[in-house]
Structures are given as structure tokens and as C-alpha cells.
């Protein structure tokens, strides 16, 4: 398949700029992957589609306020740093803009001097390896001086940092939110549990590669970015028990999907595991674990629209996206949701 096969026309005014209140008041498109039938609901109605004995798999990663602005000691020039991945302790892989001001050896100061850094290497892709210096825990400093690394298509300022976190976020490490989970409220999760639906947690730290466009014509030639995941023993046991009982494993978001499918592909079964994954799911892929998916509406020609097309069927997804545009759904990170069963 060609990347252009996954293009759809999206009016700019349908890209959600701010989160809706309350979280579960967003719209929900329900898509049957068997028939292609579409229903239009509200996200709080999702509970009606869940059955006793099903399990929801949630990604409990927490987004780091990873966008910080440093002043170059030598010249006073301002450079934006986006922390992408922790290499070791206080050494991070960063995206720097403008990169030409962040050469090896350059030193920067952040905030009121709470944080300093030195560029120690430049990777082939242009990303910098940076060593930070601070007296306190670096995460505490980032929480004080950092901004949320919102995707480039969101131009509005986020007033409340917690609105770009899921209510169950726990493990710091993401450069972007697992956005399908943004729709859940604590009360809705309680309702889901009360219905006899089990909830399990995995961790996949989302990298900015999730927003990078596919730049090759032939989908199969695309090289995926790598992300770190953790599958706890109790979640692996829950997934296996769910399938043994003939019930459904429902992933919340493509990150949860990539985690369970990575574990299954690597080990031939679902078991406790921790590793990096660069799994690329596109039409033709045979799913090994996931039975249903809660997801948002994704960018044209992105790896994520390819993933949902692999799960629901290419024609079903392209028709669903056309319908979403016609019905003026809100798109992308702060937008509306889809439930594919």
C-alpha cells in the first residue's frame, strides 16, 4: 500500500485546540469492524458497549513537562529543548531549536538557574545528547519550569497541565500523552468496574515519533521509532484469564495496542516483559491479542491511521473518517473518540 492511500481531507477548524469539559462529554463514534456499521454516541456511553468479564488495558504513562527554554552561557541566545528520552540519570536525548546554537560543548541555563546543561553529543538524526546539572530531582525542576510538549497542531495555550494527562497517569516518561485515555473520568472508571469489567495497566512511554509523518511512498519501507514498554505480571495474567474465559481484551489507545501486540509477537504469548518496541502495524497485520480498541481520530497518512485500518479494515476506516468530517467530529489529541469492536 502507498502512504497516499491513507490521506483524507480535514478542514483545519476540525482540529481540536482545547480539551472538552467534562472529559467524557466528547463524542464517540462506534464502528463495527465486521459490518462497517457506524453509531454516533457520547463517550460516557462507552460503558454500555462493555461486557462483564471484558478487560480494559490502559497505558499509565505520565507526560513530562519536557519543553524548556535555555539561555546560552556564551552568547545569551535562547534555545528550546524538548526532552525526548532519558539515556541515563541526568543524560537525555533532546530536540533543540535552533539546533545550530546547540553544538557539542555548548552550555545553557534554565529558569532562574535551577537547571543547567551541556551538549555532549549530536546524533545522526540531529537530536542532541545533553547532560543536565541540578541540585534537586530533575523531574521536580521540570514540573516547575517546563511546559507540556503539546503536538504542533495545537496552537492554543493549555491552562491546566493535568488536562494533557490521563486521570490514571502514574509513571513519568512520555513526550506525548496516550490521548485515547484523556476521555476517562475517575467516576466513569468506577462505573466500568462496577459492571464487572476488569482494568489492567501497561506502560509505554510515548515518543514524538508518533507525530512524525511517513515520508516514504511505500508503507512497508517506513522505519518506526522505538519506544519503551513494561507489561506487569498481574496485567499479563489478567489478559490471559480474560481470553481463557472467552471475553474481550479492549485496548485504550494505540499505545496500549502496540504494547500487548509487541509482547505477543516477541514471546509468542502474553507474559511479564519489559523492552523497547518499534512495532509497525499496517493492513495485513494479524492481531495476536487485542479484540477491540478505543482510539482518537488520527492524522492523515500517519502510522496510527494505518494501525486502525489494519484492525477495522481499510474501507471501514476511510468511510468512518469521511463520516467524521461530514458530521464535524473534533480531531486529534483533544478531539473525539472512536470505539472499534
Tab-separated table of C-alpha atoms in Angstrom:
chain	number	residue	atom	x	y	z
A	1	UNK	CA	0.000	0.000	0.000
A	2	UNK	CA	1.050	3.572	-0.600
A	3	UNK	CA	1.155	6.260	2.074
A	4	UNK	CA	-1.168	8.380	-0.075
A	5	UNK	CA	-3.864	5.699	0.314
A	6	UNK	CA	-4.275	6.939	3.893
A	7	UNK	CA	-4.872	10.580	3.034
A	8	UNK	CA	-8.161	12.262	3.839
A	9	UNK	CA	-9.166	15.903	3.599
A	10	UNK	CA	-9.501	17.524	7.026
A	11	UNK	CA	-10.666	21.140	7.447
A	12	UNK	CA	-8.369	22.991	9.836
A	13	UNK	CA	-11.256	24.085	12.049
A	14	UNK	CA	-11.976	20.446	12.987
A	15	UNK	CA	-8.604	20.081	14.756
A	16	UNK	CA	-9.472	20.373	18.454
A	17	UNK	CA	-7.450	23.102	20.153
A	18	UNK	CA	-8.704	22.718	23.716
A	19	UNK	CA	-9.968	19.796	25.803
A	20	UNK	CA	-13.704	19.454	26.353
A	21	UNK	CA	-15.276	19.520	29.832
A	22	UNK	CA	-16.055	17.164	31.405
A	23	UNK	CA	-13.588	14.717	29.910
A	24	UNK	CA	-16.217	12.124	28.963
A	25	UNK	CA	-18.523	14.621	27.228
A	26	UNK	CA	-16.672	14.191	23.931
A	27	UNK	CA	-18.408	12.433	21.076
A	28	UNK	CA	-17.943	8.713	20.441
A	29	UNK	CA	-18.183	7.016	17.082
A	30	UNK	CA	-18.857	3.277	17.443
A	31	UNK	CA	-17.628	1.244	14.464
A	32	UNK	CA	-18.283	-2.434	13.815
A	33	UNK	CA	-15.252	-3.927	12.098
A	34	UNK	CA	-17.419	-6.793	10.828
A	35	UNK	CA	-20.217	-4.824	9.173
A	36	UNK	CA	-18.810	-1.302	8.924
A	37	UNK	CA	-21.921	-0.019	10.737
A	38	UNK	CA	-21.465	3.343	12.471
A	39	UNK	CA	-23.248	4.702	15.547
A	40	UNK	CA	-22.930	8.213	16.954
A	41	UNK	CA	-22.837	8.407	20.750
A	42	UNK	CA	-21.199	10.306	23.631
A	43	UNK	CA	-18.053	8.932	25.280
A	44	UNK	CA	-19.832	8.347	28.592
A	45	UNK	CA	-21.987	5.799	26.681
A	46	UNK	CA	-18.925	3.553	26.165
A	47	UNK	CA	-19.851	1.625	29.316
A	48	UNK	CA	-22.944	0.279	27.501
A	49	UNK	CA	-20.709	-1.486	24.966
A	50	UNK	CA	-18.526	-3.177	27.570
A	51	UNK	CA	-19.488	-6.610	28.854
A	52	UNK	CA	-18.930	-8.347	32.155
A	53	UNK	CA	-15.629	-10.213	32.061
A	54	UNK	CA	-14.072	-7.961	29.419
A	55	UNK	CA	-10.865	-6.181	30.383
A	56	UNK	CA	-9.696	-2.673	29.532
A	57	UNK	CA	-5.954	-2.197	29.083
A	58	UNK	CA	-4.826	1.331	29.962
A	59	UNK	CA	-1.418	2.953	29.442
A	60	UNK	CA	-0.472	4.619	32.738
A	61	UNK	CA	2.484	6.618	31.401
A	62	UNK	CA	2.724	10.219	32.567
A	63	UNK	CA	3.832	13.093	30.343
A	64	UNK	CA	6.903	15.060	31.386
A	65	UNK	CA	6.608	18.890	31.119
A	66	UNK	CA	9.524	18.433	28.768
A	67	UNK	CA	9.621	21.717	26.812
A	68	UNK	CA	12.122	24.111	28.400
A	69	UNK	CA	13.952	27.213	27.171
A	70	UNK	CA	17.645	27.662	27.858
A	71	UNK	CA	19.901	30.706	27.632
A	72	UNK	CA	23.295	30.002	26.103
A	73	UNK	CA	26.006	30.993	28.565
A	74	UNK	CA	28.400	32.237	25.893
A	75	UNK	CA	26.035	34.449	23.838
A	76	UNK	CA	22.696	34.792	25.687
A	77	UNK	CA	20.867	33.181	22.742
A	78	UNK	CA	17.647	31.349	23.620
A	79	UNK	CA	17.259	27.703	22.551
A	80	UNK	CA	14.218	25.474	23.009
A	81	UNK	CA	14.921	22.000	24.396
A	82	UNK	CA	12.450	19.158	24.151
A	83	UNK	CA	13.432	16.190	26.309
A	84	UNK	CA	12.670	13.028	24.338
A	85	UNK	CA	14.246	10.117	26.174
A	86	UNK	CA	16.295	9.541	29.303
A	87	UNK	CA	19.597	7.908	28.372
A	88	UNK	CA	20.900	7.612	31.932
A	89	UNK	CA	20.272	9.517	35.168
A	90	UNK	CA	20.612	13.189	34.089
A	91	UNK	CA	21.620	12.495	30.475
A	92	UNK	CA	18.799	12.952	27.952
A	93	UNK	CA	18.231	12.821	24.222
A	94	UNK	CA	16.752	16.185	23.241
A	95	UNK	CA	15.376	18.002	20.235
A	96	UNK	CA	16.860	21.521	20.101
A	97	UNK	CA	15.616	24.518	18.131
A	98	UNK	CA	17.537	26.177	16.581
A	99	UNK	CA	19.963	23.283	16.536
A	100	UNK	CA	22.867	25.334	15.177
A	101	UNK	CA	23.098	27.086	18.569
A	102	UNK	CA	23.404	23.784	20.433
A	103	UNK	CA	26.734	22.372	19.264
A	104	UNK	CA	28.833	19.936	21.273
A	105	UNK	CA	30.246	21.732	24.301
A	106	UNK	CA	27.596	24.478	24.406
A	107	UNK	CA	26.278	25.225	27.908
A	108	UNK	CA	22.845	26.578	28.860
A	109	UNK	CA	20.994	27.897	31.922
A	110	UNK	CA	17.244	27.425	32.505
A	111	UNK	CA	14.707	29.266	34.634
A	112	UNK	CA	16.293	31.194	37.474
A	113	UNK	CA	19.321	28.948	37.425
A	114	UNK	CA	17.553	25.863	38.831
A	115	UNK	CA	18.867	23.842	35.890
A	116	UNK	CA	21.928	23.892	33.654
A	117	UNK	CA	23.094	21.635	30.857
A	118	UNK	CA	25.923	20.841	28.478
A	119	UNK	CA	25.557	19.349	24.989
A	120	UNK	CA	27.813	16.279	24.878
A	121	UNK	CA	26.936	14.716	21.519
A	122	UNK	CA	24.971	15.227	18.294
A	123	UNK	CA	23.240	12.179	16.800
A	124	UNK	CA	22.974	11.447	13.075
A	125	UNK	CA	19.292	12.497	13.103
A	126	UNK	CA	20.221	15.885	14.610
A	127	UNK	CA	18.985	15.163	18.111
A	128	UNK	CA	21.300	16.244	20.928
A	129	UNK	CA	22.599	14.207	23.853
A	130	UNK	CA	22.535	16.587	26.800
A	131	UNK	CA	23.828	16.284	30.369
A	132	UNK	CA	21.781	18.259	32.899
A	133	UNK	CA	23.046	19.664	36.179
A	134	UNK	CA	20.682	20.438	39.058
A	135	UNK	CA	20.663	20.188	42.846
A	136	UNK	CA	17.136	18.763	43.047
A	137	UNK	CA	15.352	15.894	41.296
A	138	UNK	CA	15.226	16.812	37.599
A	139	UNK	CA	11.536	15.876	37.368
A	140	UNK	CA	10.710	18.320	40.179
A	141	UNK	CA	12.597	21.068	38.338
A	142	UNK	CA	10.837	20.272	35.059
A	143	UNK	CA	7.490	20.396	36.850
A	144	UNK	CA	8.394	23.915	37.990
A	145	UNK	CA	9.849	25.415	34.803
A	146	UNK	CA	8.709	23.109	31.980
A	147	UNK	CA	5.800	23.353	29.575
A	148	UNK	CA	3.728	20.456	28.235
A	149	UNK	CA	5.058	19.248	24.857
A	150	UNK	CA	1.776	19.700	23.006
A	151	UNK	CA	1.658	18.498	19.388
A	152	UNK	CA	2.445	21.159	16.763
A	153	UNK	CA	-1.166	21.270	15.526
A	154	UNK	CA	-2.353	22.588	18.921
A	155	UNK	CA	-1.764	26.320	18.944
A	156	UNK	CA	-3.875	27.303	21.963
A	157	UNK	CA	-2.146	27.613	25.351
A	158	UNK	CA	-3.056	24.840	27.794
A	159	UNK	CA	-4.262	26.446	31.018
A	160	UNK	CA	-4.172	23.288	33.143
A	161	UNK	CA	-1.226	20.890	32.667
A	162	UNK	CA	-3.291	18.000	34.059
A	163	UNK	CA	-5.662	18.123	31.068
A	164	UNK	CA	-2.854	16.640	28.964
A	165	UNK	CA	-2.561	13.762	31.455
A	166	UNK	CA	-4.919	10.828	31.891
A	167	UNK	CA	-6.573	10.615	35.313
A	168	UNK	CA	-4.695	7.337	35.869
A	169	UNK	CA	-1.248	8.562	34.744
A	170	UNK	CA	1.459	7.299	37.068
A	171	UNK	CA	4.873	6.544	35.555
A	172	UNK	CA	6.811	9.585	34.277
A	173	UNK	CA	8.497	9.193	30.910
A	174	UNK	CA	6.339	10.291	27.947
A	175	UNK	CA	6.943	13.092	25.492
A	176	UNK	CA	3.252	12.936	24.486
A	177	UNK	CA	0.005	11.773	26.073
A	178	UNK	CA	-1.757	8.491	25.267
A	179	UNK	CA	-4.679	10.609	24.138
A	180	UNK	CA	-7.449	7.991	23.906
A	181	UNK	CA	-7.276	7.800	27.685
A	182	UNK	CA	-7.910	11.522	28.157
A	183	UNK	CA	-11.678	10.881	27.889
A	184	UNK	CA	-11.989	8.845	31.088
A	185	UNK	CA	-13.025	10.299	34.441
A	186	UNK	CA	-12.466	8.546	37.800
A	187	UNK	CA	-16.253	8.170	38.153
A	188	UNK	CA	-16.550	6.528	34.735
A	189	UNK	CA	-13.792	4.052	35.583
A	190	UNK	CA	-15.687	3.193	38.789
A	191	UNK	CA	-18.857	2.574	36.727
A	192	UNK	CA	-16.896	0.301	34.393
A	193	UNK	CA	-15.517	-1.724	37.309
A	194	UNK	CA	-18.986	-1.951	38.855
A	195	UNK	CA	-20.211	-3.553	35.631
A	196	UNK	CA	-17.739	-6.394	36.114
A	197	UNK	CA	-15.196	-5.139	33.592
A	198	UNK	CA	-11.600	-5.607	34.741
A	199	UNK	CA	-8.938	-2.937	34.271
A	200	UNK	CA	-5.258	-3.654	33.700
A	201	UNK	CA	-2.349	-1.275	33.247
A	202	UNK	CA	0.676	-1.302	30.974
A	203	UNK	CA	3.293	1.394	30.463
A	204	UNK	CA	4.517	2.614	27.105
A	205	UNK	CA	6.408	5.900	27.081
A	206	UNK	CA	5.181	7.753	24.007
A	207	UNK	CA	7.867	9.345	21.831
A	208	UNK	CA	7.449	12.282	19.491
A	209	UNK	CA	7.939	9.870	16.606
A	210	UNK	CA	4.227	9.182	16.957
A	211	UNK	CA	3.586	12.583	15.318
A	212	UNK	CA	6.202	12.290	12.580
A	213	UNK	CA	4.767	11.889	9.090
A	214	UNK	CA	5.522	8.862	6.961
A	215	UNK	CA	7.933	10.194	4.337
A	216	UNK	CA	8.174	7.166	2.020
A	217	UNK	CA	5.662	6.287	-0.683
A	218	UNK	CA	5.750	2.557	0.043
A	219	UNK	CA	4.287	1.966	3.514
A	220	UNK	CA	6.436	-1.148	4.050
A	221	UNK	CA	9.631	0.923	3.743
A	222	UNK	CA	8.792	3.150	6.726
A	223	UNK	CA	11.057	2.751	9.770
A	224	UNK	CA	9.250	3.148	13.092
A	225	UNK	CA	10.647	4.974	16.110
A	226	UNK	CA	11.435	2.943	19.221
A	227	UNK	CA	9.513	3.284	22.494
A	228	UNK	CA	9.983	1.635	25.896
A	229	UNK	CA	7.219	-0.529	27.386
A	230	UNK	CA	6.516	-2.502	30.541
A	231	UNK	CA	3.995	-5.345	30.878
A	232	UNK	CA	3.445	-6.181	34.583
A	233	UNK	CA	2.851	-9.769	35.682
A	234	UNK	CA	-0.652	-9.009	37.015
A	235	UNK	CA	-1.729	-7.444	33.702
A	236	UNK	CA	-0.363	-10.392	31.719
A	237	UNK	CA	-2.319	-12.754	33.971
A	238	UNK	CA	-5.486	-10.657	33.562
A	239	UNK	CA	-5.206	-10.710	29.753
A	240	UNK	CA	-4.684	-14.474	29.678
A	241	UNK	CA	-7.549	-15.080	32.099
A	242	UNK	CA	-9.838	-12.856	30.004
A	243	UNK	CA	-9.089	-14.796	26.829
A	244	UNK	CA	-9.356	-18.142	28.604
A	245	UNK	CA	-12.871	-17.113	29.666
A	246	UNK	CA	-13.817	-16.187	26.089
A	247	UNK	CA	-14.019	-12.473	26.852
A	248	UNK	CA	-12.505	-9.458	25.099
A	249	UNK	CA	-9.246	-7.608	25.633
A	250	UNK	CA	-10.022	-3.963	24.857
A	251	UNK	CA	-7.053	-1.641	24.434
A	252	UNK	CA	-7.432	2.035	25.240
A	253	UNK	CA	-5.282	3.763	22.654
A	254	UNK	CA	-2.792	2.686	20.045
A	255	UNK	CA	-0.016	2.739	22.678
A	256	UNK	CA	-1.732	0.011	24.717
A	257	UNK	CA	-2.328	-1.874	21.469
A	258	UNK	CA	1.340	-1.679	20.473
A	259	UNK	CA	2.370	-2.872	23.927
A	260	UNK	CA	0.222	-6.024	24.012
A	261	UNK	CA	0.945	-6.846	20.380
A	262	UNK	CA	4.689	-6.336	20.899
A	263	UNK	CA	4.719	-8.692	23.875
A	264	UNK	CA	2.705	-11.315	21.975
A	265	UNK	CA	4.887	-11.051	18.863
A	266	UNK	CA	8.140	-11.252	20.829
A	267	UNK	CA	7.226	-14.069	23.218
A	268	UNK	CA	4.516	-15.994	21.375
A	269	UNK	CA	2.286	-15.361	24.378
A	270	UNK	CA	1.320	-12.642	26.820
A	271	UNK	CA	3.712	-12.637	29.769
A	272	UNK	CA	5.503	-10.164	32.023
A	273	UNK	CA	8.004	-8.258	29.897
A	274	UNK	CA	9.983	-5.033	29.568
A	275	UNK	CA	11.707	-3.945	26.383
A	276	UNK	CA	11.837	-1.409	23.550
A	277	UNK	CA	9.488	-1.812	20.623
A	278	UNK	CA	9.411	-0.414	17.109
A	279	UNK	CA	6.416	-2.483	16.022
A	280	UNK	CA	4.709	-1.133	12.877
A	281	UNK	CA	1.128	-2.262	12.398
A	282	UNK	CA	-0.449	-1.689	8.985
A	283	UNK	CA	-3.031	-3.545	6.838
A	284	UNK	CA	-2.126	-7.197	6.528
A	285	UNK	CA	-1.013	-7.474	10.150
A	286	UNK	CA	-2.624	-10.312	12.108
A	287	UNK	CA	-3.589	-9.237	15.624
A	288	UNK	CA	-2.476	-11.649	18.320
A	289	UNK	CA	-4.106	-10.188	21.435
A	290	UNK	CA	-6.370	-7.152	21.002
A	291	UNK	CA	-10.104	-7.717	20.417
A	292	UNK	CA	-11.437	-4.136	20.495
A	293	UNK	CA	-9.964	-0.635	20.555
A	294	UNK	CA	-10.778	2.783	21.971
A	295	UNK	CA	-8.917	5.421	19.983
A	296	UNK	CA	-8.968	9.021	18.781
A	297	UNK	CA	-9.068	10.262	15.180
A	298	UNK	CA	-5.559	10.327	13.731
A	299	UNK	CA	-3.572	12.427	11.275
A	300	UNK	CA	-3.801	11.717	7.541
A	301	UNK	CA	-1.024	9.428	6.262
A	302	UNK	CA	0.140	8.648	9.820
A	303	UNK	CA	1.232	5.280	11.200
A	304	UNK	CA	-1.741	5.463	13.579
A	305	UNK	CA	-4.411	5.617	10.869
A	306	UNK	CA	-2.579	2.668	9.291
A	307	UNK	CA	-2.854	0.767	12.590
A	308	UNK	CA	-6.615	1.310	12.934
A	309	UNK	CA	-7.049	0.394	9.262
A	310	UNK	CA	-5.259	-2.881	9.942
A	311	UNK	CA	-7.682	-3.598	12.777
A	312	UNK	CA	-11.014	-2.388	11.396
A	313	UNK	CA	-10.417	-2.769	7.663
A	314	UNK	CA	-9.163	-0.084	5.282
A	315	UNK	CA	-12.538	0.658	3.645
A	316	UNK	CA	-14.320	0.823	7.016
A	317	UNK	CA	-11.820	3.307	8.427
A	318	UNK	CA	-11.704	5.595	5.396
A	319	UNK	CA	-15.520	5.667	5.348
A	320	UNK	CA	-15.592	6.326	9.110
A	321	UNK	CA	-13.167	9.228	8.770
A	322	UNK	CA	-15.165	10.727	5.904
A	323	UNK	CA	-18.290	10.422	8.049
A	324	UNK	CA	-16.493	12.043	10.989
A	325	UNK	CA	-15.536	15.023	8.816
A	326	UNK	CA	-19.078	15.305	7.429
A	327	UNK	CA	-20.530	15.126	10.965
A	328	UNK	CA	-17.939	17.620	12.213
A	329	UNK	CA	-16.277	15.471	14.812
A	330	UNK	CA	-13.276	17.023	16.601
A	331	UNK	CA	-9.928	15.515	15.570
A	332	UNK	CA	-6.568	14.574	17.088
A	333	UNK	CA	-5.278	14.805	20.676
A	334	UNK	CA	-8.065	16.856	22.301
A	335	UNK	CA	-10.690	15.591	19.872
A	336	UNK	CA	-13.443	12.984	19.897
A	337	UNK	CA	-13.120	9.203	20.187
A	338	UNK	CA	-13.892	6.018	18.300
A	339	UNK	CA	-14.707	2.562	19.649
A	340	UNK	CA	-13.915	-0.241	17.224
A	341	UNK	CA	-15.394	-3.636	18.116
